[in-house]
Coordinates of C-alpha atoms in Angstrom, one line a residue:
Chain A
M343 CA 0.0 0.0 0.0
T344 CA 1.2 3.5 -0.8
K345 CA 2.4 5.2 2.4
I346 CA 2.3 8.9 2.7
G347 CA 3.5 11.1 5.6
V348 CA 2.1 14.3 6.9
L349 CA 4.7 16.7 8.4
A350 CA 3.5 17.1 11.9
L351 CA 5.5 19.9 13.4
Q352 CA 2.4 22.1 13.7
G353 CA -0.9 22.6 11.8
A354 CA -3.8 20.7 10.4
V355 CA -2.3 17.2 10.5
R356 CA -5.3 15.1 11.5
E357 CA -7.5 16.3 8.6
H358 CA -4.8 15.4 6.0
I359 CA -4.4 12.0 7.5
K360 CA -8.1 11.4 7.2
A361 CA -8.2 12.7 3.7
L362 CA -5.3 10.4 2.6
Q363 CA -7.0 7.4 4.3
E364 CA -10.2 8.1 2.5
S365 CA -8.2 8.3 -0.7
G366 CA -6.9 4.8 -0.3
A367 CA -3.4 5.5 1.1
E368 CA -1.8 4.6 4.4
A369 CA -1.1 7.8 6.3
V370 CA 1.3 8.6 9.1
S371 CA 2.4 11.7 10.9
V372 CA 6.0 12.7 10.7
K373 CA 7.7 14.4 13.6
R374 CA 11.2 13.1 13.4
I375 CA 13.7 12.9 10.5
D376 CA 14.0 9.1 10.6
E377 CA 10.2 8.8 10.0
L378 CA 10.8 10.0 6.4
N379 CA 12.6 6.8 5.6
D380 CA 9.9 4.4 4.4
L381 CA 7.5 7.0 2.9
D382 CA 6.4 7.1 -0.7
G383 CA 5.3 10.7 -0.5
L384 CA 4.8 13.7 1.9
I385 CA 2.2 16.3 2.6
I386 CA 3.3 19.6 4.2
P387 CA 0.0 20.8 5.9
G388 CA -1.5 24.2 6.5
G389 CA -0.4 26.0 9.7
E390 CA 1.8 28.9 10.4
S391 CA 4.8 28.9 8.0
T392 CA 7.1 30.9 10.4
A393 CA 6.4 28.5 13.3
M394 CA 7.0 25.5 11.1
R395 CA 10.2 26.9 9.6
R396 CA 11.6 27.5 13.1
L397 CA 10.9 23.9 14.1
I398 CA 12.3 22.6 10.7
D399 CA 15.6 24.5 11.5
K400 CA 15.7 23.5 15.1
Y401 CA 15.5 19.8 14.3
E402 CA 17.7 20.1 11.1
F403 CA 14.8 18.9 8.9
L404 CA 15.6 21.2 6.0
E405 CA 18.3 19.1 4.2
P406 CA 16.6 15.7 4.8
L407 CA 13.3 17.2 3.4
K408 CA 15.2 18.5 0.3
A409 CA 16.8 15.1 -0.2
F410 CA 13.5 13.4 0.2
A411 CA 11.9 15.7 -2.4
K412 CA 14.6 14.9 -5.0
E413 CA 13.0 11.5 -5.5
K414 CA 9.6 11.5 -4.0
P415 CA 6.4 13.5 -4.4
V416 CA 5.5 16.4 -2.0
F417 CA 2.2 18.2 -1.7
G418 CA 1.9 21.5 0.2
T419 CA -1.3 23.3 1.2
C420 CA -1.3 26.9 2.3
A421 CA 1.7 27.2 4.6
G422 CA 3.0 24.1 2.9
L423 CA 2.9 25.9 -0.5
I424 CA 4.9 28.8 1.1
L425 CA 7.5 26.4 2.3
M426 CA 7.8 24.8 -1.2
A427 CA 8.2 28.1 -3.2
K428 CA 11.5 29.1 -4.7
S429 CA 10.9 32.8 -3.9
I430 CA 8.7 34.8 -1.5
Q431 CA 7.7 38.4 -2.1
G432 CA 9.2 40.8 0.3
Q433 CA 11.7 38.2 1.7
D434 CA 15.3 37.7 0.7
T435 CA 15.2 34.0 1.4
A436 CA 12.8 31.1 0.9
H437 CA 12.5 27.7 2.5
L438 CA 12.6 24.3 0.6
E439 CA 12.7 26.0 -2.8
L440 CA 11.1 23.0 -4.6
I441 CA 8.7 24.7 -7.0
D442 CA 9.9 27.4 -9.5
M443 CA 7.4 30.1 -8.4
T444 CA 7.1 33.4 -6.5
I445 CA 4.4 33.6 -3.9
E446 CA 3.0 36.3 -1.7
R447 CA 2.0 35.5 1.9
N448 CA -1.4 36.6 3.5
A449 CA -2.2 37.8 0.0
F450 CA -5.9 38.0 0.3
G451 CA -5.9 40.0 3.5
R452 CA -6.5 39.3 7.2
Q453 CA -8.7 36.6 8.7
K454 CA -12.0 38.5 8.2
E455 CA -11.2 38.4 4.4
S456 CA -10.7 34.6 4.5
F457 CA -13.3 33.0 2.2
E458 CA -14.7 29.9 0.4
A459 CA -15.0 29.8 -3.3
E460 CA -15.8 27.3 -6.1
L461 CA -12.7 26.4 -8.1
E462 CA -11.9 24.7 -11.3
I463 CA -8.8 22.5 -11.0
K464 CA -7.3 21.0 -14.0
G465 CA -7.3 17.2 -13.9
V466 CA -9.4 17.2 -10.7
G467 CA -12.8 18.8 -11.3
E468 CA -14.8 22.0 -12.0
D469 CA -16.6 22.3 -8.8
V470 CA -14.0 22.1 -6.0
N471 CA -14.8 24.0 -2.8
G472 CA -11.6 26.0 -2.0
V473 CA -11.3 27.1 1.6
F474 CA -8.8 30.1 1.8
I475 CA -7.6 31.1 5.2
R476 CA -5.2 34.0 5.4
A477 CA -4.0 32.4 2.2
P478 CA -1.0 33.0 0.0
Y479 CA -1.2 33.0 -3.8
I480 CA 1.2 32.3 -6.6
V481 CA 2.4 35.6 -8.2
N482 CA 4.2 33.9 -11.1
V483 CA 5.6 30.6 -12.2
G484 CA 8.6 29.3 -14.2
E485 CA 8.1 27.5 -17.5
D486 CA 8.3 24.0 -16.0
V487 CA 5.3 24.7 -13.7
E488 CA 1.8 23.8 -14.8
V489 CA -0.9 26.1 -13.5
L490 CA -3.8 23.9 -12.2
S491 CA -6.2 26.5 -10.9
V492 CA -6.8 30.3 -11.1
H493 CA -9.2 32.3 -8.9
N494 CA -9.9 35.9 -9.8
D495 CA -6.8 36.0 -12.0
R496 CA -4.6 34.6 -9.2
I497 CA -2.9 31.3 -9.4
V498 CA -4.0 29.1 -6.5
A499 CA -2.8 25.6 -7.4
A500 CA 0.1 24.3 -9.5
R501 CA 2.2 21.3 -10.3
Q502 CA 5.9 20.9 -11.2
G503 CA 6.9 17.3 -11.9
H504 CA 6.2 15.4 -8.7
F505 CA 5.4 18.5 -6.7
L506 CA 1.9 19.7 -6.1
C507 CA 0.7 22.8 -4.2
A508 CA -2.5 24.6 -3.3
A509 CA -3.1 27.9 -1.6
F510 CA -6.4 26.6 -0.1
H511 CA -7.3 23.8 2.3
P512 CA -8.7 20.7 0.6
E513 CA -8.3 18.9 3.9
L514 CA -11.0 21.0 5.5
T515 CA -13.7 19.7 3.2
D516 CA -15.1 16.2 2.6
D517 CA -14.1 16.4 -1.0
Y518 CA -11.0 14.2 -1.4
R519 CA -10.4 14.6 -5.1
L520 CA -7.2 16.6 -4.8
H521 CA -5.8 14.1 -2.3
Q522 CA -6.8 11.3 -4.7
F523 CA -4.9 13.2 -7.4
F524 CA -1.8 13.4 -5.2
V525 CA -2.0 9.7 -4.2
Q526 CA -2.1 8.9 -8.0
M527 CA 1.0 11.0 -8.5
V528 CA 2.7 9.1 -5.7
D529 CA 1.7 5.8 -7.2
E530 CA 3.1 6.8 -10.6
T531 CA 6.4 7.9 -9.1
K532 CA 6.6 4.7 -7.1
K533 CA 6.3 2.7 -10.3
V534 CA 9.0 4.7 -12.0
I535 CA 11.4 4.3 -9.0
A536 CA 10.7 0.6 -8.9
Chain B
M106 CA -19.5 33.2 -5.4
L107 CA -17.1 34.2 -2.6
K108 CA -18.3 33.6 1.0
T109 CA -16.5 35.1 4.0
G110 CA -17.1 34.4 7.7
T111 CA -18.4 30.9 7.1
D112 CA -18.1 28.3 9.9
R113 CA -15.6 26.4 7.9
V114 CA -13.4 29.5 7.4
K115 CA -13.7 30.5 11.1
R116 CA -13.1 27.1 12.6
G117 CA -10.5 26.2 9.9
M118 CA -8.4 29.2 11.1
A119 CA -8.2 27.6 14.5
E120 CA -7.4 24.2 12.9
M121 CA -4.3 25.8 11.4
Q122 CA -3.1 26.8 14.9
K123 CA -3.1 23.2 16.2
G124 CA 0.0 21.9 17.9
G125 CA 1.1 25.5 18.4
V126 CA 1.6 28.1 21.1
I127 CA -0.3 31.4 21.3
M128 CA 1.5 34.0 23.4
D129 CA 0.2 37.1 25.2
V130 CA 2.2 40.3 24.3
I131 CA 1.8 43.9 25.2
N132 CA 3.9 45.7 22.5
A133 CA 5.6 45.2 19.2
E134 CA 8.9 44.2 20.7
Q135 CA 7.3 41.3 22.6
A136 CA 5.3 40.3 19.5
K137 CA 8.4 40.0 17.4
I138 CA 10.1 37.9 20.1
A139 CA 7.0 35.6 20.1
E140 CA 7.0 35.3 16.4
A141 CA 10.7 34.6 16.2
S142 CA 10.3 31.9 18.9
G143 CA 7.8 30.1 16.8
A144 CA 4.4 31.3 18.2
V145 CA 1.5 30.5 15.9
A146 CA -0.3 33.7 17.0
V147 CA -0.1 36.5 19.5
M148 CA -2.7 37.9 21.8
A149 CA -2.4 41.7 22.0
L150 CA -3.1 43.0 25.4
E151 CA -2.6 46.2 27.5
R152 CA -1.5 44.0 30.5
V153 CA -0.8 40.3 30.9
P154 CA -3.3 38.6 33.3
A155 CA -0.8 38.6 36.2
D156 CA -0.6 42.4 36.0
I157 CA -4.4 42.7 35.6
R158 CA -4.7 40.9 38.9
A159 CA -2.1 43.1 40.5
A160 CA -3.7 46.3 39.1
G161 CA -7.3 45.5 40.2
G162 CA -10.1 47.8 39.1
V163 CA -12.0 47.3 35.8
A164 CA -10.0 45.5 33.0
R165 CA -11.2 46.5 29.5
M166 CA -10.2 46.0 25.9
A167 CA -6.6 47.0 25.2
D168 CA -5.9 50.5 23.9
P169 CA -6.3 50.3 20.1
T170 CA -2.8 51.9 19.7
I171 CA -1.3 48.7 21.2
V172 CA -3.4 46.4 19.0
E173 CA -2.4 48.4 15.9
E174 CA 1.3 48.3 16.9
V175 CA 1.1 44.5 17.2
L176 CA -0.9 44.1 14.0
N177 CA 1.9 46.0 12.1
A178 CA 4.8 44.2 13.8
V179 CA 4.2 40.6 12.9
S180 CA 2.9 38.4 10.0
I181 CA 1.4 35.7 12.2
P182 CA -2.3 36.1 13.3
V183 CA -3.1 38.6 16.0
M184 CA -5.8 38.0 18.6
A185 CA -7.3 40.5 21.1
K186 CA -9.6 40.3 24.0
A187 CA -13.1 41.9 24.4
R188 CA -15.1 41.9 27.6
I189 CA -17.8 39.2 27.9
G190 CA -20.9 40.6 26.3
H191 CA -19.3 43.8 25.1
I192 CA -20.6 44.1 21.6
V193 CA -18.9 47.4 20.8
E194 CA -15.4 46.4 22.0
A195 CA -15.7 43.3 19.8
R196 CA -16.9 45.3 16.8
V197 CA -14.1 47.8 17.3
L198 CA -11.5 45.1 17.3
E199 CA -13.1 43.4 14.3
S200 CA -13.0 46.7 12.4
M201 CA -9.3 47.0 13.1
G202 CA -8.6 43.7 11.3
V203 CA -7.8 41.6 14.4
D204 CA -7.7 38.0 13.2
Y205 CA -9.4 36.3 16.2
L206 CA -11.3 37.7 19.2
D207 CA -11.2 36.2 22.7
E208 CA -14.5 36.9 24.6
S209 CA -12.5 36.7 27.8
E210 CA -13.1 36.3 31.5
V211 CA -9.7 37.8 32.1
L212 CA -11.4 41.2 31.5
T213 CA -14.2 42.5 33.7
P214 CA -17.5 41.2 32.2
A215 CA -19.7 43.9 30.6
D216 CA -22.8 41.7 30.7
E217 CA -23.6 39.4 33.6
V218 CA -26.4 37.5 31.8
F219 CA -25.5 37.2 28.1
H220 CA -22.5 36.4 26.0
L221 CA -21.9 37.8 22.5
N222 CA -23.9 36.4 19.6
K223 CA -20.7 35.4 17.9
R224 CA -22.5 34.2 14.8
D225 CA -23.2 37.8 13.9
F226 CA -19.5 38.5 13.4
T227 CA -17.2 37.8 10.4
V228 CA -14.2 37.5 12.7
P229 CA -14.0 34.2 14.6
F230 CA -14.1 33.9 18.4
V231 CA -12.3 31.8 21.0
C232 CA -14.0 31.4 24.4
G233 CA -13.1 29.8 27.7
A234 CA -14.9 26.8 29.2
R235 CA -14.6 24.7 32.4
D236 CA -16.9 21.9 31.4
L237 CA -18.8 20.5 28.5
G238 CA -22.0 22.5 29.2
E239 CA -20.1 25.8 29.1
A240 CA -18.2 24.6 26.0
S241 CA -21.4 23.6 24.2
R242 CA -23.1 26.9 25.0
R243 CA -20.2 28.9 23.6
I244 CA -20.2 26.7 20.4
G245 CA -24.0 27.3 20.3
E246 CA -23.4 31.1 20.4
G247 CA -20.9 30.7 17.5
A248 CA -17.5 30.3 19.1
S249 CA -15.1 28.8 16.6
M250 CA -12.4 27.8 19.1
L251 CA -12.4 26.9 22.8
R252 CA -9.8 27.0 25.5
T253 CA -9.8 25.9 29.1
K254 CA -10.3 28.8 31.5
G255 CA -7.8 27.6 34.0
E256 CA -7.1 30.4 36.5
P257 CA -5.3 33.1 34.4
G258 CA -2.3 35.0 35.7
T259 CA -1.5 32.5 38.5
G260 CA 1.2 30.4 36.9
N261 CA -0.6 27.5 38.5
I262 CA -1.6 24.7 36.1
V263 CA -4.1 23.0 38.5
E264 CA -7.2 24.7 37.2
A265 CA -6.4 24.2 33.5
V266 CA -5.8 20.5 34.3
R267 CA -9.2 20.3 36.1
H268 CA -11.0 21.9 33.2
M269 CA -9.3 19.8 30.5
R270 CA -9.9 16.5 32.4
M271 CA -13.5 17.5 33.1
I272 CA -14.3 18.3 29.4
Q273 CA -12.5 15.2 28.1
G274 CA -14.2 13.0 30.7
Q275 CA -17.6 14.4 29.8
I276 CA -17.0 13.9 26.1
R277 CA -16.2 10.2 26.8
K278 CA -19.3 9.8 28.9
V279 CA -21.6 11.4 26.3
S280 CA -20.0 9.3 23.5
A281 CA -20.9 6.1 25.4
M282 CA -24.5 7.2 26.2
S283 CA -27.5 5.9 24.3
E284 CA -29.4 8.6 22.4
D285 CA -32.3 8.0 24.8
E286 CA -30.2 9.4 27.6
L287 CA -28.9 12.5 25.7
M288 CA -31.7 15.0 26.3
T289 CA -31.5 14.6 30.1
E290 CA -27.8 14.9 29.9
A291 CA -28.2 18.1 27.8
K292 CA -30.5 19.4 30.5
N293 CA -28.0 18.5 33.3
L294 CA -25.1 20.0 31.5
G295 CA -26.9 23.1 30.3
A296 CA -25.8 22.2 26.8
P297 CA -27.7 22.8 23.6
Y298 CA -29.1 19.3 22.5
E299 CA -28.0 19.5 18.9
I300 CA -24.4 20.4 19.7
L301 CA -24.2 17.6 22.3
L302 CA -25.6 15.2 19.7
Q303 CA -22.9 16.1 17.3
I304 CA -20.2 15.7 20.0
K305 CA -21.6 12.3 20.8
K306 CA -21.6 11.2 17.1
D307 CA -18.0 12.5 16.5
G308 CA -16.6 11.5 19.9
R309 CA -15.0 15.0 20.0
L310 CA -15.7 18.7 20.1
P311 CA -16.6 20.3 16.7
V312 CA -14.0 23.0 17.3
V313 CA -10.3 23.1 18.4
N314 CA -9.8 23.2 22.1
F315 CA -6.6 24.8 23.5
A316 CA -5.3 24.9 27.1
A317 CA -5.0 28.2 28.9
G318 CA -4.9 29.7 32.3
G319 CA -1.8 28.8 34.3
V320 CA 0.8 27.4 31.8
A321 CA 4.2 28.5 33.2
T322 CA 6.8 26.0 32.1
P323 CA 7.6 23.7 29.1
A324 CA 6.5 20.7 31.2
D325 CA 3.1 22.4 31.9
A326 CA 2.6 22.9 28.2
A327 CA 3.5 19.3 27.4
L328 CA 1.2 18.1 30.2
M329 CA -1.8 19.9 28.7
M330 CA -1.0 18.4 25.3
E331 CA -0.9 14.9 26.9
L332 CA -4.3 15.6 28.4
G333 CA -5.8 16.2 25.0
A334 CA -5.3 19.9 24.3
D335 CA -4.9 20.9 20.6
G336 CA -2.4 23.6 21.5
V337 CA -1.5 26.0 24.3
F338 CA -2.1 29.7 25.2
V339 CA 0.6 31.1 27.4
G340 CA -0.3 34.4 29.1
S341 CA 1.9 35.7 31.9
G342 CA 4.2 32.6 31.8
I343 CA 6.5 34.0 29.1
F344 CA 7.0 37.7 29.6
K345 CA 6.9 37.3 33.4
S346 CA 9.7 34.8 33.4
A347 CA 13.4 35.7 33.9
N348 CA 14.3 34.9 30.2
P349 CA 11.3 35.4 27.9
E350 CA 12.9 34.4 24.7
K351 CA 14.3 31.2 26.1
F352 CA 11.0 30.3 27.8
A353 CA 9.1 31.0 24.6
R354 CA 11.3 28.8 22.5
A355 CA 11.3 26.0 25.1
I356 CA 7.5 26.1 25.4
V357 CA 7.0 25.9 21.6
E358 CA 9.3 22.9 21.3
A359 CA 7.7 21.1 24.3
T360 CA 4.3 21.6 22.8
T361 CA 5.4 20.0 19.5
H362 CA 7.3 17.1 21.1
Y363 CA 5.2 16.7 24.2
R364 CA 6.1 13.0 24.6
D365 CA 9.8 13.4 24.1
Y366 CA 10.8 13.6 27.8
E367 CA 14.6 13.7 27.2
L368 CA 14.0 16.7 24.9
I369 CA 11.8 18.4 27.5
A370 CA 14.6 17.8 30.1
E371 CA 17.1 19.5 27.8
L372 CA 14.7 22.4 27.1
S373 CA 14.1 22.9 30.8
K374 CA 17.8 23.2 31.8
G375 CA 19.0 26.6 32.9
L376 CA 15.7 28.4 31.9
G377 CA 16.0 30.6 35.0
T378 CA 13.1 31.4 37.2
A379 CA 9.5 30.8 36.0
M380 CA 6.9 33.3 37.1
K381 CA 6.3 33.1 40.8
G382 CA 2.8 31.9 40.7
I383 CA -0.1 31.9 43.2
D384 CA -1.7 29.1 45.2
I385 CA -5.4 29.0 44.0
S386 CA -6.7 28.5 47.6
T387 CA -5.3 31.9 48.6
L388 CA -7.5 33.7 46.0
L389 CA -10.6 35.4 47.3
P390 CA -13.8 34.3 45.6
G391 CA -14.1 37.6 43.8
D392 CA -10.5 37.2 42.4
R393 CA -11.3 33.9 40.6
M394 CA -11.6 34.9 37.0
Q395 CA -12.9 31.4 36.0
E396 CA -16.2 32.0 37.7
R397 CA -17.0 34.7 35.1
G398 CA -19.1 33.5 32.2
W399 CA -22.6 32.1 32.1

């Protein structure tokens, strides 16, 4: 069975684990570096990106995560998307630098501007409920990045090779199509590695 | 169609804070220390609870200058407290763009009968609770996040432990009940029936529940996580300690790795003095903040 980890330093871990299980994968939470070893893929959940980054640094997770990502699929939602971006507007440095894109944090405003909206996501569906919470968005992408979803002229989901990211929170709904999409990506990569 | 202020967006915001620490701060400098230490949010206040106790008199919403200063200082969410039932304080803080409001017993209540109708607001609310009845009433009014009341500003964890154990025990009891028994239980708890029914079906609260009111050390924070808290509020514990930055970092790490006892031992070394603290039995009845709320 495909085994996918959810980085559990902070944030909405339980919801991703449930969504993965509903999508037919085995799901485990990952708090220590050695727990990355037998995984086929990884989700970086929503949460506070600054808090997660501090814990990533503290436990020297950055390099092991980058090494993991060289071979295996990673899916980031909200804070996870921020951690995966190559460049962050207004900041000199980024985090894991996995996806060739520039993002802006808290780009839709403060919490009272947080919203739900129906999204069309390429390869997933035309009626996906996107839950945006103090969400970032993708300002621009490199040529190897495929834009999967746009909301009000802003890029909110993208894919580059075996990396997937979303500015919203599919884990907060009962619609598991995006998780199924990721599980499929993991299955395909697993076949190639084998 | 774009919908703001939905239950999913309000409760979801609290879901993103799980496993994290929310710290009380009184200025931009403290807010920046909290953010750099890995806080998931800050609570902007005029005084921390220990100082509210010491000052006496009426405790109100913070001066908007302080709230504004903190809003501008950090990129993590900013929370602020309004008095129980004080519709205008809550509206003022909402208008300023505060990310989460705490209808808080730490401040002097403005209404001794009614809480805010939190469903009316776009901004989400966190409220304190000591038992499942209180928790369910607050959810019924529209709270999107809960916290134990504990006894704020005492640096004494005993009341937060009592409240967390009480709520967890009552959830287990309700989950094991037959539906025939539920209405009477709702009556006994003073809980809205529909909310209690949902708790029974899910085996847990429909919103995130943090620990608050007396967390002073990394071990206190880890204890509350062990007892089932989704995260931790630290009020006076950090900036009333000898070395706030070190305390803040240690409490964040202990919350994440609450079962890694060797790590908590390391974190707790050489932290310096924790806040002095108060024995609850020495508090006069009128000084017990946890009794506020209805």
